[in-house]
Amino acid sequence: MPYILNTGADVKAMLDKIGVASVDALFKMVPDAFQLQRPLDVPPALTELELQQHMAELAGKNKAADNAVCFLGGGSYDHFVPAVVDAIASRSEYYTAYTPYQAEASQGSLQAFFEYQTLICELTGLDVANASLYEGGSAVAEAVLMAISIDPERPKVLVAESVHPEYRQTLATYLANIQKEIITLPTPNGALDPAALQNHVDDKTLCVIVQHPNFFGNLEDVNAVSRLCKEKGVLFIVSFDGISVGLLKRPGQYGADIAVGEGQMLGTPMQFGGPYLGMMACREQFVRKIPGRIVGQTVDRNGRRCWVLTLQTREQHIRREKATSNICTNQGLFALRTAVYLAALGPQGLKETANLCLQKAHYLADELCKIPGVSLRFKKPFFKEFTVQVPGDVPTLLRKLLDAGYHGGLPLGRWYPALGNCISIAVTEKRTKAEMDGFVAAMKGAIR
Amino acid sequence: MTNNQSTDLLFEISHLGRRCHRLPACDVPEKDATALVPADALADAPPPLTEVGEIDLIRHFVNLSKRNMSIDTNFYPLGSCTMKYNPKRHERLAGLPGMANLHPLQSDASCQGMLAMLWSMQNILAEIAGLDAVALQPAAGAQGELAALLVAAAYNRDKGQTQRTRVLIPDSAHGTNPASAAIAGFDAVSIKSNDNGLVDLADLKSKLDDRTAVFMITNPNTIGLFESQIGEITKLIHDAGGLVYLDGANMNAIVGVTRPGDFGADMMHYNVHKTFTGPHGAGGPGSGPIAVRAMLAPYLPTPIVVKDGDAFKQETNRPKSIGRVRSFFGNVGILLRGYCYIRTLGPKGLRAMTENAVLNANYLLALVKHALDVPHGDRCMHEFVASASKLKRAKRISAMEIAKRLLDFGYHAPTVYFPLVVPEALMIEPTETESKETLDAFAATLLKIIDEDPAFLQNAPHTTPISRPNDAKAFKEPILRWKA
Ligand SMILES: Cc1ncc(COP(=O)(O)O)c(C=O)c1O
């Protein structure tokens, strides 16, 4: 049997030692009535070679970013992953280790997570980061649960409609049975209007959530939103893009109290949606409310600097139903990837990556808008993603583009009925001028 | 050979002006950033990340990796975590470009191979559970618990049973159970364990009424015992109008032998990263799909993969669904590894997996039970919980001391001080992928340790890269990031 080492002789010796006649006897605790009397109805076993062939066949039925140029975004991006990231993350000393509860046997991962936390603090301009959450959507929900435990009395959660629709759906699911009111603030102009927000922020408001750059790719007026929140003593939660802060102000610099974000774009392949990681950082004063694992520095008995999991009295294994979150397993391996990625880029590399995204996105937007009938849907500044209005039926257009070799954009009507004639297009540093010119030509052809 | 380079922090080896990754020149006409975005949105400088060259970056993280124990280097009998071997073929297959480089929002037509795999995984997990429908979305076991409890709440709301506000949970349960219940809006009510480590039926009956929404049970439980009263328990819950939830963390003990749906569970989560060996990654990622009975299926989170003729598609329009618990499909990379594992084992292999997991645990138990107190009998499922209570009284050797000393011999420590119902708990789970020789050597070491000088043990470990850390200091004076 694959992976099983016990031979017939081993089994016999082991049963003798245990003092039973057969392996079946070990299952006596399972009442007969509940024992399955047939083999499981699952597909037959495959050898490694057959499995490889089977998976390659399945993979061959997919059009990956290698087979069609990827202009898809919406929270997952085709950014470049340097080889150093894969080289480190594929070391089995990291990927086959367990949660570092035994600090003496886990200093490698613990130190890497401490470095990750520090890098996330630098990235966000905030004081404290945890060692990762699941991904960007549940990170927003966790930020709101955290806000609730900071300020339990206030009932209103304000969220801009320009926040990723799936993040907002996740938030709604998490809060379904908690007595809080989620108010979605419309963003018909492609970003939250601070004047409209003013009418909603009052002393019943717990928090305001924006995404910056938002789901349409546009920048939010985070400075104004922050000022409003400060005036009313409201927590300001921002979902940020890890690449964008190579150029844009960091959440701490514009006054966010809690920053969360999808970490995929920082060194993790798209892999159809996961595993990714949720980044989270906050101001110092909220440290005992932050969900998930945190690594802290201490000394060992010989006075040497070392690292441990700490502040565990927030967590479910100690606090049970009173814990700040139910999260246990997190995304450790991807925190490692993110740390290696950020260290590999450094400040200059992050800035250059951000700048390439910005420049190329604007080049493509300009070129696309030269096509009759194609125009930018919003008059807002954007970063690496933008929304265009196109003539004709969007699904047909996207199908034609795919046939021409392009994952052409996201049909926004799927989430925003009023944007049924719009697609959002993401441009990473990987996209070349030639690819973009080819895409523009394909778009022209598809629209004609 | 020790290497101090690794213990320096990245920030300490950072050197102004160095860098590792370089980017191509901009191949489109470049504009000043201020011409594209408002000046007040721009930062003066990029974040002060580290500046390191490639060789220093690699040495740093490679040397750090040597300060870890891992399955590939050490036996890891860590109870409740199912630390089995992580097959190398899974890593290669998960990295196939046709799998790894798929965008989560690309059209269904352009990822039929991926959807076929996920559809098949849904069916396989339903069959193993003995339940009707599966949602693959939850990112880990805890998120599966939350999703399933939200499903239960939505179901009760639909049936007008809004008075069902309580979730009953045995006191031996994992901490995520009550934590998930609280977030799902329920009151968590603790049920006692009896002297045999099983659910105390009298206590359960006394707390069971029409306010009960769900009874969460881990079976086999965290002590490694199969609830022999499971038929009676599920009947009690169902008669009271409640639902039975199975915490599937311990599925490695029962796959192919008995099915949760057959013994009365209405819903459950899997920990694919445990039972079906997604590598644990020093704390994650996981994957926590849930399986439910047909009457609960409409409430499952979306998307669900459905087959329409020959084509697969992601179904999102399910009006009664609780919605989603995260963005995108799920932790697909871990589901894919789980799928590869199941396809490698096949029906016979899955049963062999379970049988050998239980055989190995019972064998190890037989090797140590004369020396180490095992409060709950001399038979177990895939794991057992020993107690160092007597040793502590007699020799002042606690579970922690034994755990720490094992590290000196190259064994990862068992889970300690969980479950909470066993004092000085040492929770030992060998898994099926270990050999008899490994178990023999581990048992011999364990027995040797409990004969050692207590004073020596109190200072263990002696050979690891660090000695015991000062946890109290970390807690009282938290240093959670590096500062210049
Ligand atoms: C019994 C039990 N239940 C639930 C969980 C939670 O699962 P996860 O860590 O995948 O969220 C675990 C594992 O940590 C467990 O051992």
PDB file of N, CA and C in Angstrom, chain A residues 112-167:
ATOM      1  N   ALA A 112      11.105  33.629  10.954  1.00  0.00           N
ATOM      2  CA  ALA A 112      10.581  34.080   9.661  1.00  0.00           C
ATOM      3  C   ALA A 112       9.248  34.814   9.845  1.00  0.00           C
ATOM      4  N   PHE A 113       8.397  34.325  10.761  1.00  0.00           N
ATOM      5  CA  PHE A 113       7.106  34.994  10.986  1.00  0.00           C
ATOM      6  C   PHE A 113       7.304  36.347  11.674  1.00  0.00           C
ATOM      7  N   PHE A 114       8.286  36.418  12.573  1.00  0.00           N
ATOM      8  CA  PHE A 114       8.589  37.700  13.218  1.00  0.00           C
ATOM      9  C   PHE A 114       9.048  38.702  12.158  1.00  0.00           C
ATOM     10  N   GLU A 115       9.836  38.218  11.226  1.00  0.00           N
ATOM     11  CA  GLU A 115      10.285  39.081  10.129  1.00  0.00           C
ATOM     12  C   GLU A 115       9.116  39.474   9.233  1.00  0.00           C
ATOM     13  N   TYR A 116       8.244  38.508   8.980  1.00  0.00           N
ATOM     14  CA  TYR A 116       7.027  38.810   8.209  1.00  0.00           C
ATOM     15  C   TYR A 116       6.227  39.909   8.910  1.00  0.00           C
ATOM     16  N   GLN A 117       6.002  39.749  10.212  1.00  0.00           N
ATOM     17  CA  GLN A 117       5.218  40.748  10.956  1.00  0.00           C
ATOM     18  C   GLN A 117       5.855  42.135  10.837  1.00  0.00           C
ATOM     19  N   THR A 118       7.178  42.176  10.953  1.00  0.00           N
ATOM     20  CA  THR A 118       7.862  43.466  10.860  1.00  0.00           C
ATOM     21  C   THR A 118       7.693  44.060   9.460  1.00  0.00           C
ATOM     22  N   LEU A 119       7.867  43.211   8.441  1.00  0.00           N
ATOM     23  CA  LEU A 119       7.719  43.704   7.067  1.00  0.00           C
ATOM     24  C   LEU A 119       6.297  44.210   6.813  1.00  0.00           C
ATOM     25  N   ILE A 120       5.305  43.540   7.380  1.00  0.00           N
ATOM     26  CA  ILE A 120       3.910  43.995   7.202  1.00  0.00           C
ATOM     27  C   ILE A 120       3.695  45.315   7.939  1.00  0.00           C
ATOM     28  N   CYS A 121       4.314  45.475   9.080  1.00  0.00           N
ATOM     29  CA  CYS A 121       4.239  46.775   9.763  1.00  0.00           C
ATOM     30  C   CYS A 121       4.835  47.860   8.870  1.00  0.00           C
ATOM     31  N   GLU A 122       5.975  47.578   8.244  1.00  0.00           N
ATOM     32  CA  GLU A 122       6.604  48.567   7.354  1.00  0.00           C
ATOM     33  C   GLU A 122       5.710  48.846   6.143  1.00  0.00           C
ATOM     34  N   LEU A 123       5.107  47.794   5.631  1.00  0.00           N
ATOM     35  CA  LEU A 123       4.275  47.916   4.431  1.00  0.00           C
ATOM     36  C   LEU A 123       3.025  48.751   4.703  1.00  0.00           C
ATOM     37  N   THR A 124       2.485  48.629   5.910  1.00  0.00           N
ATOM     38  CA  THR A 124       1.233  49.308   6.243  1.00  0.00           C
ATOM     39  C   THR A 124       1.461  50.609   6.994  1.00  0.00           C
ATOM     40  N   GLY A 125       2.655  50.781   7.530  1.00  0.00           N
ATOM     41  CA  GLY A 125       2.888  51.952   8.369  1.00  0.00           C
ATOM     42  C   GLY A 125       2.136  51.863   9.686  1.00  0.00           C
ATOM     43  N   LEU A 126       1.828  50.662  10.117  1.00  0.00           N
ATOM     44  CA  LEU A 126       1.128  50.478  11.398  1.00  0.00           C
ATOM     45  C   LEU A 126       2.047  49.764  12.393  1.00  0.00           C
ATOM     46  N   ASP A 127       1.567  49.603  13.632  1.00  0.00           N
ATOM     47  CA  ASP A 127       2.465  49.205  14.719  1.00  0.00           C
ATOM     48  C   ASP A 127       2.603  47.697  14.893  1.00  0.00           C
ATOM     49  N   VAL A 128       1.499  46.977  14.715  1.00  0.00           N
ATOM     50  CA  VAL A 128       1.488  45.559  15.037  1.00  0.00           C
ATOM     51  C   VAL A 128       0.840  44.775  13.895  1.00  0.00           C
ATOM     52  N   ALA A 129       1.420  43.642  13.550  1.00  0.00           N
ATOM     53  CA  ALA A 129       0.804  42.766  12.546  1.00  0.00           C
ATOM     54  C   ALA A 129       0.699  41.368  13.139  1.00  0.00           C
ATOM     55  N   ASN A 130      -0.307  40.614  12.729  1.00  0.00           N
ATOM     56  CA  ASN A 130      -0.356  39.214  13.162  1.00  0.00           C
ATOM     57  C   ASN A 130       0.383  38.352  12.137  1.00  0.00           C
ATOM     58  N   ALA A 131       0.399  37.040  12.399  1.00  0.00           N
ATOM     59  CA  ALA A 131       1.198  36.139  11.557  1.00  0.00           C
ATOM     60  C   ALA A 131       0.399  35.581  10.383  1.00  0.00           C
ATOM     61  N   SER A 132      -0.710  36.204  10.008  1.00  0.00           N
ATOM     62  CA  SER A 132      -1.554  35.924   8.842  1.00  0.00           C
ATOM     63  C   SER A 132      -2.945  35.440   9.213  1.00  0.00           C
ATOM     64  N   LEU A 133      -3.887  35.778   8.310  1.00  0.00           N
ATOM     65  CA  LEU A 133      -5.257  35.249   8.337  1.00  0.00           C
ATOM     66  C   LEU A 133      -5.430  34.464   7.043  1.00  0.00           C
ATOM     67  N   TYR A 134      -6.655  33.965   6.770  1.00  0.00           N
ATOM     68  CA  TYR A 134      -6.831  33.073   5.619  1.00  0.00           C
ATOM     69  C   TYR A 134      -6.585  33.768   4.279  1.00  0.00           C
ATOM     70  N   GLU A 135      -7.248  34.903   4.053  1.00  0.00           N
ATOM     71  CA  GLU A 135      -7.172  35.604   2.768  1.00  0.00           C
ATOM     72  C   GLU A 135      -7.856  36.964   2.916  1.00  0.00           C
ATOM     73  N   GLY A 136      -7.932  37.689   1.820  1.00  0.00           N
ATOM     74  CA  GLY A 136      -8.392  39.070   1.890  1.00  0.00           C
ATOM     75  C   GLY A 136      -9.831  39.269   2.339  1.00  0.00           C
ATOM     76  N   GLY A 137     -10.733  38.354   1.977  1.00  0.00           N
ATOM     77  CA  GLY A 137     -12.144  38.538   2.303  1.00  0.00           C
ATOM     78  C   GLY A 137     -12.438  38.321   3.773  1.00  0.00           C
ATOM     79  N   SER A 138     -12.024  37.171   4.297  1.00  0.00           N
ATOM     80  CA  SER A 138     -12.285  36.916   5.714  1.00  0.00           C
ATOM     81  C   SER A 138     -11.450  37.855   6.585  1.00  0.00           C
ATOM     82  N   ALA A 139     -10.369  38.415   6.031  1.00  0.00           N
ATOM     83  CA  ALA A 139      -9.588  39.392   6.799  1.00  0.00           C
ATOM     84  C   ALA A 139     -10.427  40.642   7.068  1.00  0.00           C
ATOM     85  N   VAL A 140     -11.262  41.040   6.092  1.00  0.00           N
ATOM     86  CA  VAL A 140     -12.160  42.173   6.322  1.00  0.00           C
ATOM     87  C   VAL A 140     -13.149  41.826   7.430  1.00  0.00           C
ATOM     88  N   ALA A 141     -13.703  40.609   7.361  1.00  0.00           N
ATOM     89  CA  ALA A 141     -14.659  40.189   8.391  1.00  0.00           C
ATOM     90  C   ALA A 141     -13.986  40.144   9.767  1.00  0.00           C
ATOM     91  N   GLU A 142     -12.768  39.640   9.811  1.00  0.00           N
ATOM     92  CA  GLU A 142     -12.042  39.582  11.093  1.00  0.00           C
ATOM     93  C   GLU A 142     -11.762  40.986  11.627  1.00  0.00           C
ATOM     94  N   ALA A 143     -11.480  41.925  10.712  1.00  0.00           N
ATOM     95  CA  ALA A 143     -11.230  43.300  11.150  1.00  0.00           C
ATOM     96  C   ALA A 143     -12.489  43.871  11.807  1.00  0.00           C
ATOM     97  N   VAL A 144     -13.656  43.526  11.254  1.00  0.00           N
ATOM     98  CA  VAL A 144     -14.895  44.040  11.837  1.00  0.00           C
ATOM     99  C   VAL A 144     -15.187  43.349  13.180  1.00  0.00           C
ATOM    100  N   LEU A 145     -14.935  42.046  13.265  1.00  0.00           N
ATOM    101  CA  LEU A 145     -15.098  41.367  14.560  1.00  0.00           C
ATOM    102  C   LEU A 145     -14.175  42.014  15.601  1.00  0.00           C
ATOM    103  N   MET A 146     -12.992  42.368  15.154  1.00  0.00           N
ATOM    104  CA  MET A 146     -12.029  43.023  16.041  1.00  0.00           C
ATOM    105  C   MET A 146     -12.558  44.391  16.480  1.00  0.00           C
ATOM    106  N   ALA A 147     -13.110  45.135  15.523  1.00  0.00           N
ATOM    107  CA  ALA A 147     -13.687  46.439  15.847  1.00  0.00           C
ATOM    108  C   ALA A 147     -14.811  46.273  16.864  1.00  0.00           C
ATOM    109  N   ILE A 148     -15.610  45.218  16.703  1.00  0.00           N
ATOM    110  CA  ILE A 148     -16.714  44.975  17.641  1.00  0.00           C
ATOM    111  C   ILE A 148     -16.167  44.738  19.046  1.00  0.00           C
ATOM    112  N   SER A 149     -15.069  44.012  19.142  1.00  0.00           N
ATOM    113  CA  SER A 149     -14.563  43.752  20.495  1.00  0.00           C
ATOM    114  C   SER A 149     -13.853  44.984  21.067  1.00  0.00           C
ATOM    115  N   ILE A 150     -13.409  45.898  20.204  1.00  0.00           N
ATOM    116  CA  ILE A 150     -12.834  47.160  20.699  1.00  0.00           C
ATOM    117  C   ILE A 150     -13.954  48.074  21.204  1.00  0.00           C
ATOM    118  N   ASP A 151     -15.062  48.079  20.488  1.00  0.00           N
ATOM    119  CA  ASP A 151     -16.129  49.056  20.735  1.00  0.00           C
ATOM    120  C   ASP A 151     -17.486  48.342  20.613  1.00  0.00           C
ATOM    121  N   PRO A 152     -17.852  47.543  21.633  1.00  0.00           N
ATOM    122  CA  PRO A 152     -18.998  46.623  21.476  1.00  0.00           C
ATOM    123  C   PRO A 152     -20.356  47.305  21.325  1.00  0.00           C
ATOM    124  N   GLU A 153     -20.479  48.558  21.758  1.00  0.00           N
ATOM    125  CA  GLU A 153     -21.802  49.185  21.817  1.00  0.00           C
ATOM    126  C   GLU A 153     -22.301  49.707  20.472  1.00  0.00           C
ATOM    127  N   ARG A 154     -21.404  50.209  19.652  1.00  0.00           N
ATOM    128  CA  ARG A 154     -21.863  50.877  18.419  1.00  0.00           C
ATOM    129  C   ARG A 154     -22.358  49.852  17.391  1.00  0.00           C
ATOM    130  N   PRO A 155     -23.546  50.068  16.822  1.00  0.00           N
ATOM    131  CA  PRO A 155     -24.146  49.026  15.967  1.00  0.00           C
ATOM    132  C   PRO A 155     -23.877  49.120  14.464  1.00  0.00           C
ATOM    133  N   LYS A 156     -23.419  50.262  13.953  1.00  0.00           N
ATOM    134  CA  LYS A 156     -23.420  50.435  12.488  1.00  0.00           C
ATOM    135  C   LYS A 156     -22.055  50.186  11.842  1.00  0.00           C
ATOM    136  N   VAL A 157     -22.068  49.307  10.854  1.00  0.00           N
ATOM    137  CA  VAL A 157     -20.862  49.028  10.068  1.00  0.00           C
ATOM    138  C   VAL A 157     -21.069  49.618   8.678  1.00  0.00           C
ATOM    139  N   LEU A 158     -20.268  50.605   8.310  1.00  0.00           N
ATOM    140  CA  LEU A 158     -20.407  51.237   6.992  1.00  0.00           C
ATOM    141  C   LEU A 158     -19.362  50.679   6.043  1.00  0.00           C
ATOM    142  N   VAL A 159     -19.825  50.232   4.893  1.00  0.00           N
ATOM    143  CA  VAL A 159     -18.878  49.677   3.924  1.00  0.00           C
ATOM    144  C   VAL A 159     -19.170  50.247   2.539  1.00  0.00           C
ATOM    145  N   ALA A 160     -18.124  50.695   1.866  1.00  0.00           N
ATOM    146  CA  ALA A 160     -18.292  51.266   0.527  1.00  0.00           C
ATOM    147  C   ALA A 160     -18.609  50.158  -0.469  1.00  0.00           C
ATOM    148  N   GLU A 161     -19.493  50.477  -1.420  1.00  0.00           N
ATOM    149  CA  GLU A 161     -19.862  49.492  -2.431  1.00  0.00           C
ATOM    150  C   GLU A 161     -18.684  49.164  -3.353  1.00  0.00           C
ATOM    151  N   SER A 162     -17.671  50.000  -3.315  1.00  0.00           N
ATOM    152  CA  SER A 162     -16.480  49.790  -4.135  1.00  0.00           C
ATOM    153  C   SER A 162     -15.497  48.809  -3.496  1.00  0.00           C
ATOM    154  N   VAL A 163     -15.826  48.290  -2.301  1.00  0.00           N
ATOM    155  CA  VAL A 163     -15.035  47.211  -1.710  1.00  0.00           C
ATOM    156  C   VAL A 163     -15.359  45.921  -2.477  1.00  0.00           C
ATOM    157  N   HIS A 164     -14.382  45.067  -2.677  1.00  0.00           N
ATOM    158  CA  HIS A 164     -14.548  43.794  -3.398  1.00  0.00           C
ATOM    159  C   HIS A 164     -15.883  43.131  -3.018  1.00  0.00           C
ATOM    160  N   PRO A 165     -16.752  42.872  -4.002  1.00  0.00           N
ATOM    161  CA  PRO A 165     -18.068  42.291  -3.685  1.00  0.00           C
ATOM    162  C   PRO A 165     -17.969  40.994  -2.869  1.00  0.00           C
ATOM    163  N   GLU A 166     -16.964  40.187  -3.169  1.00  0.00           N
ATOM    164  CA  GLU A 166     -16.856  38.936  -2.411  1.00  0.00           C
ATOM    165  C   GLU A 166     -16.393  39.190  -0.977  1.00  0.00           C
ATOM    166  N   TYR A 167     -15.649  40.245  -0.749  1.00  0.00           N
ATOM    167  CA  TYR A 167     -15.282  40.595   0.628  1.00  0.00           C
ATOM    168  C   TYR A 167     -16.532  41.049   1.379  1.00  0.00           C
TER     169      TYR A 167
END
